mmCIF file of C-alpha atoms in Angstrom:
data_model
loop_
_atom_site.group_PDB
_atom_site.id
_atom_site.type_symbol
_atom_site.label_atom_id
_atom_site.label_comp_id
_atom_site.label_asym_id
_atom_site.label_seq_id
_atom_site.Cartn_x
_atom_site.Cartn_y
_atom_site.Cartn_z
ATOM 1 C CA UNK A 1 116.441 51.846 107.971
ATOM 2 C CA UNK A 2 118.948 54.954 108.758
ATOM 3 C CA UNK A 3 120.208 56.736 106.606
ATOM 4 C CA UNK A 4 122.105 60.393 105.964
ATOM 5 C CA UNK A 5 120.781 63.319 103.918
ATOM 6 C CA UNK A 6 122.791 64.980 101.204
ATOM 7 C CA UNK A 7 120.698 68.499 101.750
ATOM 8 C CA UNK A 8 118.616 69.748 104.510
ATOM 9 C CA UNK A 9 115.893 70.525 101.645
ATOM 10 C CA UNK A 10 115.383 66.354 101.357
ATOM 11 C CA UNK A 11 114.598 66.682 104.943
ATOM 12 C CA UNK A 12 111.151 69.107 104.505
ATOM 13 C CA UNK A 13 108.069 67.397 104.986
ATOM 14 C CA UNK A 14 109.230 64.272 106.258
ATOM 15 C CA UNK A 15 108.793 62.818 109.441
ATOM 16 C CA UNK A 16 112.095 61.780 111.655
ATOM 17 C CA UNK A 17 112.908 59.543 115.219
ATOM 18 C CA UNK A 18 114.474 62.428 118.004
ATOM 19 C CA UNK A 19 117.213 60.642 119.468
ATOM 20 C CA UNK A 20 118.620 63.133 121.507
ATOM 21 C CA UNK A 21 117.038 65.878 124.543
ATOM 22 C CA UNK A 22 116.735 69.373 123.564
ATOM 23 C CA UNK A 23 115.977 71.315 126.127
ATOM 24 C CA UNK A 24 112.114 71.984 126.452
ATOM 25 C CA UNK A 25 111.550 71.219 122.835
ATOM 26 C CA UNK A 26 111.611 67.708 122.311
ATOM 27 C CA UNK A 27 112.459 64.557 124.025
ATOM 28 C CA UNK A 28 114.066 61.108 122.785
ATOM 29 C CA UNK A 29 111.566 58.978 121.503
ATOM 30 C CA UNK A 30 109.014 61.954 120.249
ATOM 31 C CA UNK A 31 108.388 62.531 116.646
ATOM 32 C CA UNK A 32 108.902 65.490 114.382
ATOM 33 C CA UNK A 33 107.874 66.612 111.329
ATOM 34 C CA UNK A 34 110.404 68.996 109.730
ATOM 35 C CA UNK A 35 108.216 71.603 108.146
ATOM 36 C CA UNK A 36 110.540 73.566 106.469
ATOM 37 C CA UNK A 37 114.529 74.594 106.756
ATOM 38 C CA UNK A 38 116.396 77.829 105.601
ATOM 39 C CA UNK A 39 120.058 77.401 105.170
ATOM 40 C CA UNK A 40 121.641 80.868 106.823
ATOM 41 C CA UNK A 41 125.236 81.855 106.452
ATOM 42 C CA UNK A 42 125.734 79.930 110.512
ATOM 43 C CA UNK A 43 123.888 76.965 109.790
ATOM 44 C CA UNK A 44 120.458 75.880 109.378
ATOM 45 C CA UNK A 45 116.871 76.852 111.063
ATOM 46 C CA UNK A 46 114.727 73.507 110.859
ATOM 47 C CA UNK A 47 110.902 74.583 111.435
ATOM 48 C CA UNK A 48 109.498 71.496 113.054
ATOM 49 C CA UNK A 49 106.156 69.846 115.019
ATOM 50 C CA UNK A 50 106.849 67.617 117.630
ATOM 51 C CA UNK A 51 104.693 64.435 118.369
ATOM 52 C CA UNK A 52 105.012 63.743 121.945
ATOM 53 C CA UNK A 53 103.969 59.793 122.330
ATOM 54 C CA UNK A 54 103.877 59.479 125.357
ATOM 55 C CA UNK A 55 101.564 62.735 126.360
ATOM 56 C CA UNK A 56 98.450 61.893 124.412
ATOM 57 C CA UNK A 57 99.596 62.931 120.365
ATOM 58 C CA UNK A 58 99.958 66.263 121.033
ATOM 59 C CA UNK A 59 101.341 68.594 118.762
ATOM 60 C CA UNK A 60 103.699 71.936 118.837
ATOM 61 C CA UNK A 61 105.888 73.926 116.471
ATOM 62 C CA UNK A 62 109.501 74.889 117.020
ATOM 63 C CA UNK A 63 112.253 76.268 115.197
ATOM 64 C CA UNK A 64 115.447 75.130 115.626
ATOM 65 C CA UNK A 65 119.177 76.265 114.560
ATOM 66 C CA UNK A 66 121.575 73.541 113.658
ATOM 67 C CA UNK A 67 125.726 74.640 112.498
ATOM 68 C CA UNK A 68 125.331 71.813 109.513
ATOM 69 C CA UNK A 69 123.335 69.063 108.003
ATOM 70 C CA UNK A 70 125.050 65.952 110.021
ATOM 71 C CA UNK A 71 124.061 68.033 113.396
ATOM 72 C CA UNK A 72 120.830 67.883 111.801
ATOM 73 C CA UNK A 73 120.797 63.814 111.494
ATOM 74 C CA UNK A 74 122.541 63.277 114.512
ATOM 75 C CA UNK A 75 119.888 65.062 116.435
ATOM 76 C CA UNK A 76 116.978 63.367 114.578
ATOM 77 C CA UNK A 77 117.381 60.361 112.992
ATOM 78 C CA UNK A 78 115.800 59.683 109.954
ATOM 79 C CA UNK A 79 114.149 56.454 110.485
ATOM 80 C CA UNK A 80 111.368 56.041 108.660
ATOM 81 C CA UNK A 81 109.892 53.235 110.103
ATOM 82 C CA UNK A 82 109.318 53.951 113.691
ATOM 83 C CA UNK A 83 108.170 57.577 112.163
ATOM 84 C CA UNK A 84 105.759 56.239 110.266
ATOM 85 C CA UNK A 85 103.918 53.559 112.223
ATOM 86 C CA UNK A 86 104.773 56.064 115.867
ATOM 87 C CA UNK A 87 100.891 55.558 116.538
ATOM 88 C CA UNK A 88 101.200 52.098 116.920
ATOM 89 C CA UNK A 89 103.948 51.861 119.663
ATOM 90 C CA UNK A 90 104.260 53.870 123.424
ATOM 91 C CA UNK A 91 106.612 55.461 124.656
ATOM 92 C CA UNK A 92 108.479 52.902 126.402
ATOM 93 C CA UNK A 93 108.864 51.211 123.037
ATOM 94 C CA UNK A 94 109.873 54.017 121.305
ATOM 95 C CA UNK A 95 112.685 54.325 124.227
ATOM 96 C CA UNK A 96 113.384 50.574 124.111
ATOM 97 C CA UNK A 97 114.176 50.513 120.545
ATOM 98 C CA UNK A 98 116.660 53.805 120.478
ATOM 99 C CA UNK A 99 118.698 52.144 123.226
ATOM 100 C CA UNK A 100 118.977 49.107 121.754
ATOM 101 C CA UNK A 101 119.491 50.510 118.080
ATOM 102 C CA UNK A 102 121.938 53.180 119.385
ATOM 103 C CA UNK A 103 124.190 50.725 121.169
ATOM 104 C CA UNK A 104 127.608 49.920 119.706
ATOM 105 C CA UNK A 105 129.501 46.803 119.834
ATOM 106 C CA UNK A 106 132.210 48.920 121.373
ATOM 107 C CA UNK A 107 130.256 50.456 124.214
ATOM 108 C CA UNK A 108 127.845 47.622 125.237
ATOM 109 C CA UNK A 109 129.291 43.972 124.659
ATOM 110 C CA UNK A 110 133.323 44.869 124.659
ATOM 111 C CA UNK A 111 133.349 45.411 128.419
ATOM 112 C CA UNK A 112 130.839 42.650 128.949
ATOM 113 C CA UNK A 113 133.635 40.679 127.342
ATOM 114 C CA UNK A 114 136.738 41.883 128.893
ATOM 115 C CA UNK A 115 135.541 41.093 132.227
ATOM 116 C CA UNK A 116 134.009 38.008 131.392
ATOM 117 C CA UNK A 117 137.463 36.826 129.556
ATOM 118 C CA UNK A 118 139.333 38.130 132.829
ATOM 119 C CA UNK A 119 137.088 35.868 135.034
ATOM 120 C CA UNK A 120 138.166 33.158 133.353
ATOM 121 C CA UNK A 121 141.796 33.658 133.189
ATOM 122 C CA UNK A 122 141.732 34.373 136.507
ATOM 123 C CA UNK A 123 139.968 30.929 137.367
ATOM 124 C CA UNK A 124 142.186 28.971 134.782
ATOM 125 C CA UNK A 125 145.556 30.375 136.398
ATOM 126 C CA UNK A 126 144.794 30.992 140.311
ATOM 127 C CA UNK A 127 142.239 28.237 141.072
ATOM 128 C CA UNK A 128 142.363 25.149 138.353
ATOM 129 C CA UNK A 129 146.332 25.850 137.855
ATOM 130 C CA UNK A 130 148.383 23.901 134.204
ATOM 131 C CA UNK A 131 146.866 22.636 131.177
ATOM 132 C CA UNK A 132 144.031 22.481 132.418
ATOM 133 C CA UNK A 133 143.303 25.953 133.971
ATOM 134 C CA UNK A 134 144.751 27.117 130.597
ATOM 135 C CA UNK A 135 142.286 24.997 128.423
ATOM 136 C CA UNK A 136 139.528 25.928 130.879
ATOM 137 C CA UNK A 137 140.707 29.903 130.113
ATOM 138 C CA UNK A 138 140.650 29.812 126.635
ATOM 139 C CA UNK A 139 137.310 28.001 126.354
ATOM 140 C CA UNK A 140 135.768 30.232 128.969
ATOM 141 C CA UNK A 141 137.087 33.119 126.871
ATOM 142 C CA UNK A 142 135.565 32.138 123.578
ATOM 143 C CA UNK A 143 132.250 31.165 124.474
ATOM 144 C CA UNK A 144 132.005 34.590 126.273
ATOM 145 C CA UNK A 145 133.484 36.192 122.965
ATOM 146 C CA UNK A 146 130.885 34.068 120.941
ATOM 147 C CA UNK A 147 127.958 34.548 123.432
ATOM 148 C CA UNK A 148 128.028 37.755 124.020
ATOM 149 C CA UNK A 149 128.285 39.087 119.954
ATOM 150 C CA UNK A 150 125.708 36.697 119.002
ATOM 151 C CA UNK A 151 123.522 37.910 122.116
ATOM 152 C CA UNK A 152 124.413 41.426 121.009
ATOM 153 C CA UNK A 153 123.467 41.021 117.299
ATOM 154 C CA UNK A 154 120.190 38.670 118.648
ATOM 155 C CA UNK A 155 119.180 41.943 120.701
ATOM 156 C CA UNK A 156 118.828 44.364 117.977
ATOM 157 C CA UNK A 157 117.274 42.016 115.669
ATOM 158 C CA UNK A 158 114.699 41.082 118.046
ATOM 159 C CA UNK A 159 113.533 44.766 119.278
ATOM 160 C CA UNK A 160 112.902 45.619 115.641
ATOM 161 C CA UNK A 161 111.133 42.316 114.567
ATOM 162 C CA UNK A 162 108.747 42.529 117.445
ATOM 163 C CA UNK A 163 108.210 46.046 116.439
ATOM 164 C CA UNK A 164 107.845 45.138 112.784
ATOM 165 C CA UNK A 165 105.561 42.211 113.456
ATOM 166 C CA UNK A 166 103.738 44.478 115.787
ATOM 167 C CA UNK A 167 102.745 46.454 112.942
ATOM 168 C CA UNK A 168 102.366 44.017 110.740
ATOM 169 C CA UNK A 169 99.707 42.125 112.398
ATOM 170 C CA UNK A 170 97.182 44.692 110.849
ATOM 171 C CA UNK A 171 97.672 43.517 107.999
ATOM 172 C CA UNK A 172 98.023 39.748 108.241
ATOM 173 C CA UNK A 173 101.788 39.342 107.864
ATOM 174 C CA UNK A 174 103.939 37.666 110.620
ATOM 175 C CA UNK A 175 107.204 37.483 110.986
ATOM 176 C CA UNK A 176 107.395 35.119 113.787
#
């Protein structure tokens, strides 16, 4: 669904997910549609309109300077779906999806998991005590390792099906 451009000119008249705030411009979870870009000896000017969701469709131009093309993606993704079907969700969905889609495995379940693995060790050594706190510990430990990736993977795979089947439904296809 994501994907990196080689040129800023494969960005013009397409239509990309904001991910990030910039300041009195646009907001994460609006829409743009990259009008056109001039590459300048400092970076790039991206002429843009931004489709605020959540305040009714409405529409305004901007121009915006970026130092290189991957400042460029990482400031608007270019997801094509959400872009494309934007009328169809609101804003909090919109917002829903980019946290979900923007977590990493490193950020969101790792600590989930450290903690979770400490809890245990800390019941199988202080309060259960020998084999059997030990056994209890290194169960504990991998069914919070195994829980909490599949939960994590389960997560992102379910925002975008319900989006997808959301969609979908218009035209007599579910996913579910």
């Amino acid at each position: 669904m994501t994907y990196m451009l080689n040129s800023i000119d494969e960005a013009i008249d397409r239509k990309f997910l904001v991910t990030k705030q910039m300041k009195a411009q646009a907001e994460p979870g609006s829409i743009i549609h990259v009008l056109n870009a001039t590459k300048k000896k400092d970076g790039i000017v991206v002429d843009y309109r931004v489709t605020d969701v959540g305040k009714g469709y409405s529409f305004r131009d901007y121009a915006a300077r970026f130092g290189s093309v991957s400042e460029f993606c990482k400031w608007a993704r270019p997801d094509n779906f959400i872009a494309r079907h934007y009328e169809s969700f609101d804003l909090k969905e919109i917002q829903n999806y980019i946290k979900v889609t923007d977590r990493s495995f490193v950020t969101f379940a790792l600590p989930i998991i450290i903690v979770g693995v400490l809890i245990f060790a800390a019941l199988g050594i202080f309060v259960v005590k020998g084999v059997g706190g030990i056994v209890l510990a290194a169960i504990g430990s991998l069914i919070v390792i195994f829980g909490m990736t599949w939960f994590f993977r389960w997560q992102k795979n379910k925002v975008k099906l319900d989006l997808y089947s959301k969609i979908s439904s218009d035209w007599g296809v579910q996913f579910k």
